[in-house]
Coordinates of C-alpha atoms and ligand atoms in Angstrom, one line a residue:
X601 CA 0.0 0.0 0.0
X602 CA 1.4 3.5 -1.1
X603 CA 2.0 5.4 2.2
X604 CA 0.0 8.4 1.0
X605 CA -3.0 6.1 0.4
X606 CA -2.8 4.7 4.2
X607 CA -2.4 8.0 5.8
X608 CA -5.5 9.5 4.2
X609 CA -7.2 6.5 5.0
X610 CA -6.3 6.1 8.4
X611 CA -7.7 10.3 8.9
X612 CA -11.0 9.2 6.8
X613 CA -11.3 6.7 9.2
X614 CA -11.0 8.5 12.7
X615 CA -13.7 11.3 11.0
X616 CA -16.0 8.3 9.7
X617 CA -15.7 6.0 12.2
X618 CA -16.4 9.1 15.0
X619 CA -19.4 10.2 13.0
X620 CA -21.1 6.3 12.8
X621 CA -19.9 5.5 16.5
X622 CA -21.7 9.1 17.4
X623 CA -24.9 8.1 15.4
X624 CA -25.3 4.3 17.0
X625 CA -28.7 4.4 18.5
X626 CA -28.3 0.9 20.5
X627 CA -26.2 -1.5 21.8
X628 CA -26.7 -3.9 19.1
X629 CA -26.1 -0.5 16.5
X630 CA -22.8 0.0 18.5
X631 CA -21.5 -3.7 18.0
X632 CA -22.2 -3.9 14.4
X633 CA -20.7 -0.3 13.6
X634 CA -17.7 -1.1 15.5
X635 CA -17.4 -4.2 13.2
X636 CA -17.4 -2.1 10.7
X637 CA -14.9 0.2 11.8
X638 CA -12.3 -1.6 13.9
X639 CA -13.3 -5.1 12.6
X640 CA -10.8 -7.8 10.7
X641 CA -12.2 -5.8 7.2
X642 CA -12.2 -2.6 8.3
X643 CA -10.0 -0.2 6.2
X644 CA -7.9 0.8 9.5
X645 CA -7.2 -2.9 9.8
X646 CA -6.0 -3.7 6.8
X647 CA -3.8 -0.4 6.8
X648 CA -2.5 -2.6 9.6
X649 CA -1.6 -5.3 8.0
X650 CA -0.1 -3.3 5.2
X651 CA 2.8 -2.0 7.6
X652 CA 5.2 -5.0 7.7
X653 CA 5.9 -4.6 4.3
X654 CA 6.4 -0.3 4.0
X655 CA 9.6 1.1 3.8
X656 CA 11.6 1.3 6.7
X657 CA 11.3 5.0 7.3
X658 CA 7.8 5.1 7.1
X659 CA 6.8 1.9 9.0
X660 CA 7.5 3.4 12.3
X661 CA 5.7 6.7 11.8
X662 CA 2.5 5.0 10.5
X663 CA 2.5 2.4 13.0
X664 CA 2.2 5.3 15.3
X665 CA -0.7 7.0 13.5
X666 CA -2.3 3.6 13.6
X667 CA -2.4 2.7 16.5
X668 CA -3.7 6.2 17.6
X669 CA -6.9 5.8 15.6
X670 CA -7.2 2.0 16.9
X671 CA -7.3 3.6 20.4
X672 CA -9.0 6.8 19.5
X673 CA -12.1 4.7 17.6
X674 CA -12.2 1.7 21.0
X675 CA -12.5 5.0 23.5
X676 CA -15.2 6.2 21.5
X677 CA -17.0 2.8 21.2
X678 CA -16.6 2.0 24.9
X679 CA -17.8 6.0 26.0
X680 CA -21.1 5.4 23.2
X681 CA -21.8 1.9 24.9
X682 CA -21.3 4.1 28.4
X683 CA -24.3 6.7 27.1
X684 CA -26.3 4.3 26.0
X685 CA -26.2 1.6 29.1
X686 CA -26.5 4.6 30.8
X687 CA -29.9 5.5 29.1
X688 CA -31.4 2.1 29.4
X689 CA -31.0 2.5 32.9
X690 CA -32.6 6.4 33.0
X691 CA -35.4 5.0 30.8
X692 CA -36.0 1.9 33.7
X693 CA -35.9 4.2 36.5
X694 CA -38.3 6.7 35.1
X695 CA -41.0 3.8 34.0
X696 CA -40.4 2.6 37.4
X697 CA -40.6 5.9 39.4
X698 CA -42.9 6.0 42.3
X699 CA -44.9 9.4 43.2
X700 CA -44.7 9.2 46.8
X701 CA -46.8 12.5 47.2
X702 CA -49.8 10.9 45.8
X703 CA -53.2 10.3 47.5
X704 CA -53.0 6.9 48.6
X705 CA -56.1 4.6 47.2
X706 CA -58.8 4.2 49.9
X707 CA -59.7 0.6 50.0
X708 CA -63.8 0.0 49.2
X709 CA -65.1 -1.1 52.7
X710 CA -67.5 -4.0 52.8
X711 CA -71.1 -4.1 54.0
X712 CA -73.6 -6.5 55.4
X713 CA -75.6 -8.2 53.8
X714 CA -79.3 -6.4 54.3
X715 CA -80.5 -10.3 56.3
X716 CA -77.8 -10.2 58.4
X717 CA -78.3 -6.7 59.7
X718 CA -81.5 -7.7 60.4
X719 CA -81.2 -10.5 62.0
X720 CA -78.4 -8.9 64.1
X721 CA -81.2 -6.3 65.2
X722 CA -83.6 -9.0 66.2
X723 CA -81.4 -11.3 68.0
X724 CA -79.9 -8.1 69.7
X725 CA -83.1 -7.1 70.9
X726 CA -83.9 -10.4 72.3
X727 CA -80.9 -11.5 74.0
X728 CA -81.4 -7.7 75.8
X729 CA -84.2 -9.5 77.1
X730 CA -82.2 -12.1 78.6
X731 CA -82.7 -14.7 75.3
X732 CA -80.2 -17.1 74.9
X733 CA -78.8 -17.7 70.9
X734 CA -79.1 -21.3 69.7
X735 CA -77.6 -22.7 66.4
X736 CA -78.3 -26.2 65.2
X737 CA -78.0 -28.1 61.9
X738 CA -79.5 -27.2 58.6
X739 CA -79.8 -30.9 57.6
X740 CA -82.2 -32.1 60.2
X741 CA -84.3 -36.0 60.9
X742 CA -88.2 -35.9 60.8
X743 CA -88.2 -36.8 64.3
X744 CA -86.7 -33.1 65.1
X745 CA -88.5 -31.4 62.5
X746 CA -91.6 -33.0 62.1
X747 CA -93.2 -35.3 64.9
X748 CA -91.2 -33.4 68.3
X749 CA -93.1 -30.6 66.4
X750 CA -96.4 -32.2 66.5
X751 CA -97.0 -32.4 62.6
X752 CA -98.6 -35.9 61.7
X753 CA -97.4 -37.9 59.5
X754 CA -100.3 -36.8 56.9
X755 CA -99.8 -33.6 57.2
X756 CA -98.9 -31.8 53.9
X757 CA -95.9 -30.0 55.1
X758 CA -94.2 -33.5 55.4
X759 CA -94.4 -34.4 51.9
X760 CA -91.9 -34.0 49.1
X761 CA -93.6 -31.2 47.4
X762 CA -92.8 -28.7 50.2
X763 CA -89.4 -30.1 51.9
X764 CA -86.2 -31.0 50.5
X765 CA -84.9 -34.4 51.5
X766 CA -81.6 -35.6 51.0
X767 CA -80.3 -39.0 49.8
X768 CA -79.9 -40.2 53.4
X769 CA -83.5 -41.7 54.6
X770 CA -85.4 -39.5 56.8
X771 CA -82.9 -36.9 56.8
X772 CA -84.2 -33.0 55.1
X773 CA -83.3 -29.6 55.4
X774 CA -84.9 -28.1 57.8
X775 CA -88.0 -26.7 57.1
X776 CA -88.3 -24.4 60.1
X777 CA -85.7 -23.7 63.1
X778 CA -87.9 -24.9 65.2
X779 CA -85.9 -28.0 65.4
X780 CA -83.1 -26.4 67.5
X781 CA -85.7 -25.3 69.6
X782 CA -86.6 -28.9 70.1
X783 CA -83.0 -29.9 70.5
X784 CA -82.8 -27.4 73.5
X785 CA -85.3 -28.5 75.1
X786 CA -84.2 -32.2 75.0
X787 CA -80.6 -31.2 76.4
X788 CA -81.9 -29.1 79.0
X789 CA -84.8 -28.6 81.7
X790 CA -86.9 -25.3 82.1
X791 CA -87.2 -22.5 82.0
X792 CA -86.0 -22.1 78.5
X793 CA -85.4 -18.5 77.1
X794 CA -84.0 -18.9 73.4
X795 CA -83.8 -17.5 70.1
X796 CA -82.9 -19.3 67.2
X797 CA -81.9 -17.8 63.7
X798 CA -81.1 -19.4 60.7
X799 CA -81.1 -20.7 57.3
X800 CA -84.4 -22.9 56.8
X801 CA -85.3 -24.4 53.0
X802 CA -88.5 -25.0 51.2
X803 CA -89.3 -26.9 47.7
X804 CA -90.6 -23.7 45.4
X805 CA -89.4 -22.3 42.5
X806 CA -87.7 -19.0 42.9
X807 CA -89.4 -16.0 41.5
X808 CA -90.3 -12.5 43.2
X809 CA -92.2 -14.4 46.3
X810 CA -91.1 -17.7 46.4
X811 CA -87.6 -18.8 47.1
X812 CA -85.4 -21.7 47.9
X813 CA -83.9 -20.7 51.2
X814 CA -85.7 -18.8 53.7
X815 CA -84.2 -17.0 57.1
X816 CA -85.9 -17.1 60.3
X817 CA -85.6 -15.7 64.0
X818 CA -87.9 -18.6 65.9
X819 CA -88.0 -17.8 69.6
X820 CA -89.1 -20.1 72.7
X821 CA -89.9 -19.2 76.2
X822 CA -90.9 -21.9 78.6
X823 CA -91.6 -21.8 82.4
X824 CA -93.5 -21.9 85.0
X825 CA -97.0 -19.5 84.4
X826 CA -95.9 -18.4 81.2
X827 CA -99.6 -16.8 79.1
X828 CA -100.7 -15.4 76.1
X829 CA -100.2 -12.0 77.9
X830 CA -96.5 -12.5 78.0
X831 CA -96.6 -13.0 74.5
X832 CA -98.2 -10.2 73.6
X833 CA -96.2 -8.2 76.3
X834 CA -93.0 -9.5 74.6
X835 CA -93.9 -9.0 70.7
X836 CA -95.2 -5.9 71.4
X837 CA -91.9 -4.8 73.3
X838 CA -90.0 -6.6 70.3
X839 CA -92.4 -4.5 67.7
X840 CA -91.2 -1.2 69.4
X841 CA -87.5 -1.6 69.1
X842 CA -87.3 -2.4 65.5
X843 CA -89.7 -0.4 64.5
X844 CA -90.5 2.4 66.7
X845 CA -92.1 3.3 70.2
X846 CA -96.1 4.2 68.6
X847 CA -95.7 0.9 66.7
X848 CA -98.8 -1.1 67.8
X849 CA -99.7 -4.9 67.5
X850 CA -102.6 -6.9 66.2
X851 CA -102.5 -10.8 66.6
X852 CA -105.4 -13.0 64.9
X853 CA -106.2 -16.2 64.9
X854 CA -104.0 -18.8 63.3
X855 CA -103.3 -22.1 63.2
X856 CA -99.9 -24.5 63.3
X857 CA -99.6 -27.4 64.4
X858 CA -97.4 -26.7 67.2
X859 CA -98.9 -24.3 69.0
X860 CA -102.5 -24.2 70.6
X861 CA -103.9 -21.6 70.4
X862 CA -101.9 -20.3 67.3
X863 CA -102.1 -16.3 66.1
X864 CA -100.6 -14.6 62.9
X865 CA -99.3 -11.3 64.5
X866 CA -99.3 -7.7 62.5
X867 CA -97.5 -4.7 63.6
X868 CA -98.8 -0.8 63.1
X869 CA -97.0 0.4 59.4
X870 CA -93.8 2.3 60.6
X871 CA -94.3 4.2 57.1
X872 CA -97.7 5.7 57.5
X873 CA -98.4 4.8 61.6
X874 CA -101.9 2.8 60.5
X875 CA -103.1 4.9 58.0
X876 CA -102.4 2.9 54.6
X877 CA -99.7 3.5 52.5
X878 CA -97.4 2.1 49.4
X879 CA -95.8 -0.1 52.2
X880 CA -98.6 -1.9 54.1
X881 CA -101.6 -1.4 51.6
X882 CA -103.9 -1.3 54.2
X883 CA -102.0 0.2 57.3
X884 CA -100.9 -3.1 58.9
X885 CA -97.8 -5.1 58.3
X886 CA -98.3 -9.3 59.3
X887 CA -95.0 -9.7 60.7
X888 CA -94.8 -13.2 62.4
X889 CA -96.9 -16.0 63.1
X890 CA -97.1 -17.3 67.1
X891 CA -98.9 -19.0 69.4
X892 CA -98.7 -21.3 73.0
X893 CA -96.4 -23.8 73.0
X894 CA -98.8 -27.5 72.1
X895 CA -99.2 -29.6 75.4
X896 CA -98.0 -32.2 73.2
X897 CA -94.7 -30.7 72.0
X898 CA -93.7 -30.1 75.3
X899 CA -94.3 -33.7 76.2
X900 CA -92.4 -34.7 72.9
X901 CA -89.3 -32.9 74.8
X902 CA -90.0 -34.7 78.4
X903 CA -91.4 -31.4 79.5
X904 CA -94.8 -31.5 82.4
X905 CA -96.8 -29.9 80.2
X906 CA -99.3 -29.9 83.7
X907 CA -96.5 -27.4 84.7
X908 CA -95.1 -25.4 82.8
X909 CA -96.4 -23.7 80.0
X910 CA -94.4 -21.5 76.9
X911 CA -95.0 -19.3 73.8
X912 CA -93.0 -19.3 70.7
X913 CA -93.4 -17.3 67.3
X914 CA -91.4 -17.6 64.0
X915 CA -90.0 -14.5 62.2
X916 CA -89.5 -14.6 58.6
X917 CA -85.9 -12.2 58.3
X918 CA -87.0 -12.1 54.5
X919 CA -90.3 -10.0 55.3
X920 CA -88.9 -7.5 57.8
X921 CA -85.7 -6.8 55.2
X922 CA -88.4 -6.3 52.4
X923 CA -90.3 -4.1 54.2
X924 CA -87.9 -2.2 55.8
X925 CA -85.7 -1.4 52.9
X926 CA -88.2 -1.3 50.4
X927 CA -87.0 -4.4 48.2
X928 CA -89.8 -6.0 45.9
X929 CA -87.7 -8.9 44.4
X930 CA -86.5 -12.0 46.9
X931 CA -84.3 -13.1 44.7
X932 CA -82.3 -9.9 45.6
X933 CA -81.4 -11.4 48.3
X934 CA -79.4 -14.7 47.0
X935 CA -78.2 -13.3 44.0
X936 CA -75.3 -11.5 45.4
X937 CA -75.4 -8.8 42.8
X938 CA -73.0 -5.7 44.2
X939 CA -75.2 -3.2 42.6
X940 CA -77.8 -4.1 45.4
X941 CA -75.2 -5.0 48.0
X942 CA -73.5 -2.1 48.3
X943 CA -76.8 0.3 48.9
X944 CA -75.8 -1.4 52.4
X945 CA -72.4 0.2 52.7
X946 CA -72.4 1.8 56.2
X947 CA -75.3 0.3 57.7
X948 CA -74.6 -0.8 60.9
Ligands
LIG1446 C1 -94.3 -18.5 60.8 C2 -94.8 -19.2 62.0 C3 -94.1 -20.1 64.1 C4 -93.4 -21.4 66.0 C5 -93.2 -20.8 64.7 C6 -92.5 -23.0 67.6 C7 -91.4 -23.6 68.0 C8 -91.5 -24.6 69.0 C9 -92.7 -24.9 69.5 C10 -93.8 -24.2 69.1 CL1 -90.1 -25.4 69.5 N1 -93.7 -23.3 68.1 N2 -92.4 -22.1 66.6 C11 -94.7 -21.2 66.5 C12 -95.6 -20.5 65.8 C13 -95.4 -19.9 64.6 O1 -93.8 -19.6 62.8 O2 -95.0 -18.1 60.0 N3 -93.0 -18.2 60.7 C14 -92.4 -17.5 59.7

């Protein structure tokens, strides 16, 4: 190579190689421009190789000027790959950054479910009265559910059409919680004072009025000279806290097996106080059905029905929620829909 030719390549070479080095957008860009500039077939390498056989008196000068643009071009390579590691990292850090002077995010709180704040209310207004809770199972035998309960073997409610049975024989889902009522009474003597709540199941097809699963508050009170009066006295004392001190209560004659005699019990309309409204149609709102205990259920449970006597009454949770918060669909209730559960948020 004519010495004049390698010197003028060697200065294209530092401007060139500067200027692609300079331009090199990426890491990957970097390695293939360096290739191309300080690479095995790069022009400055083969000047390289062209040395050995130059004159003597130029050999050493060029070898000089050669290696300075070797070492000036791998600077520059290693200061680009510097910029842009360098860059990668900035971009990371800002798609990473935390503002710590945000607002932080409030999390949603929860609410209960519209049955369970009422049956919170009842059972809290009961057990003020010195009522004991009682829980039992929700798959139940007919002894418990039926016959303690004094409902013949003929009678309607016993047959497929209106309780669920499961595959084990004689074994249902309750229809009423009247059964742990019974199963008190069999573990324990009088006087009994207890309220039980609960899940209870009935053979219907769900629409607006008619569902699967119902919810109850059944109550029991069993002693010595217990009347009809105290019944009264208590539903009517019940009536006032949920409802309101004017509330006023009607009972009419009913009948269920398990009670003798049996009343369906109404309370004044908290809405309109009696007059007739949206709410009760006609001013009263039949809230319960009740009665005295049957002589014969509390002989089923080893209780001297000579005695002692009791009353007992069964709450639908259902009907007070539906009243109270103005819902027109039971299927609200079981669908689980948030839309309607969180109208609840905040009710205690
Ligand atoms: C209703 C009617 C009622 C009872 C439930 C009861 C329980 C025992 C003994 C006697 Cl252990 N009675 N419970 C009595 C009368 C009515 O429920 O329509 N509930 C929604």
């Amino acid at each position: 190579m004519d010495p004049s030719d390698a010197r003028r390549i060697l200065e294209e070479e530092r401007g060139r190689g500067r200027a692609l080095i300079g331009r090199a957008g990426s890491i990957e860009e970097l390695d293939r421009t360096k290739t191309g500039v300080l690479g095995r077939k790069a022009p400055v390498s083969e000047v390289q190789r062209s040395i050995g056989s130059l004159p003597e008196n130029e050999r050493r000068e060029l070898g000089r000027l050669t290696n300075e643009v070797l070492a000036e071009l791998r600077a520059e390579v290693e200061n680009r790959r510097a910029e842009l590691e360098g860059g990668a990292d900035a971009e990371l850090l800002s798609a990473d950054a935390v503002d710590v002077t945000l607002p932080g995010r409030r999390p949603r709180p929860g609410s209960f479910h519209p049955l369970t704040l009422v049956e919170d209310r009842m059972v809290d207004v009961f057990t003020r009265m010195g009522y004991r809770v009682a829980e039992g199972p929700e798959i139940e035998d007919e002894w418990h559910n039926f016959e303690a309960l004094n409902i013949p073997l003929d009678h309607p409610a016993r047959t497929m059409k209106d309780s669920l049975y499961v595959d084990v024989p004689g074994m249902l889902l309750r229809t009423e919680t009247s059964a742990v009522q019974i199963r008190t009474m069999e573990s324990q003597g009088p006087p009994v004072y207890v309220v039980a709540p609960g899940r209870t199941y009935r053979h219907d097809t769900p629409d607006a009025t008619h569902g699967t699963v119902f919810h109850q508050v059944e109550g029991l009170a069993v002693d010595e000279g217990i009347s009809f009066a105290d019944l009264r006295g208590t539903l009517e004392a019940f009536a006032r806290e949920l409802f309101g001190t004017n509330t006023r209560v009607r009972m009419t004659p009913d009948y269920f097996p398990f009670v003798e005699p049996g009343c369906q019990v109404a309370v004044s309309c908290f809405v309109c106080d009696g007059a007739g409204c949206r709410v009760c149609g006609n001013g009263w709102i039949e809230l319960l059905g009740a009665g005295m205990v049957h002589p014969k259920v509390l002989e089923n449970c080893g209780y001297d029905s000579e005695r002692y006597t009791g009353f007992a009454f069964g709450i639908g949770i259902e009907r007070v929620a539906m009243v109270r918060y103005g819902v027109n669909d039971l299927r609200l209730f079981v669908e689980g829909d948030v839309r309607f559960l969180e109208q609840f948020e905040g009710v205690a």
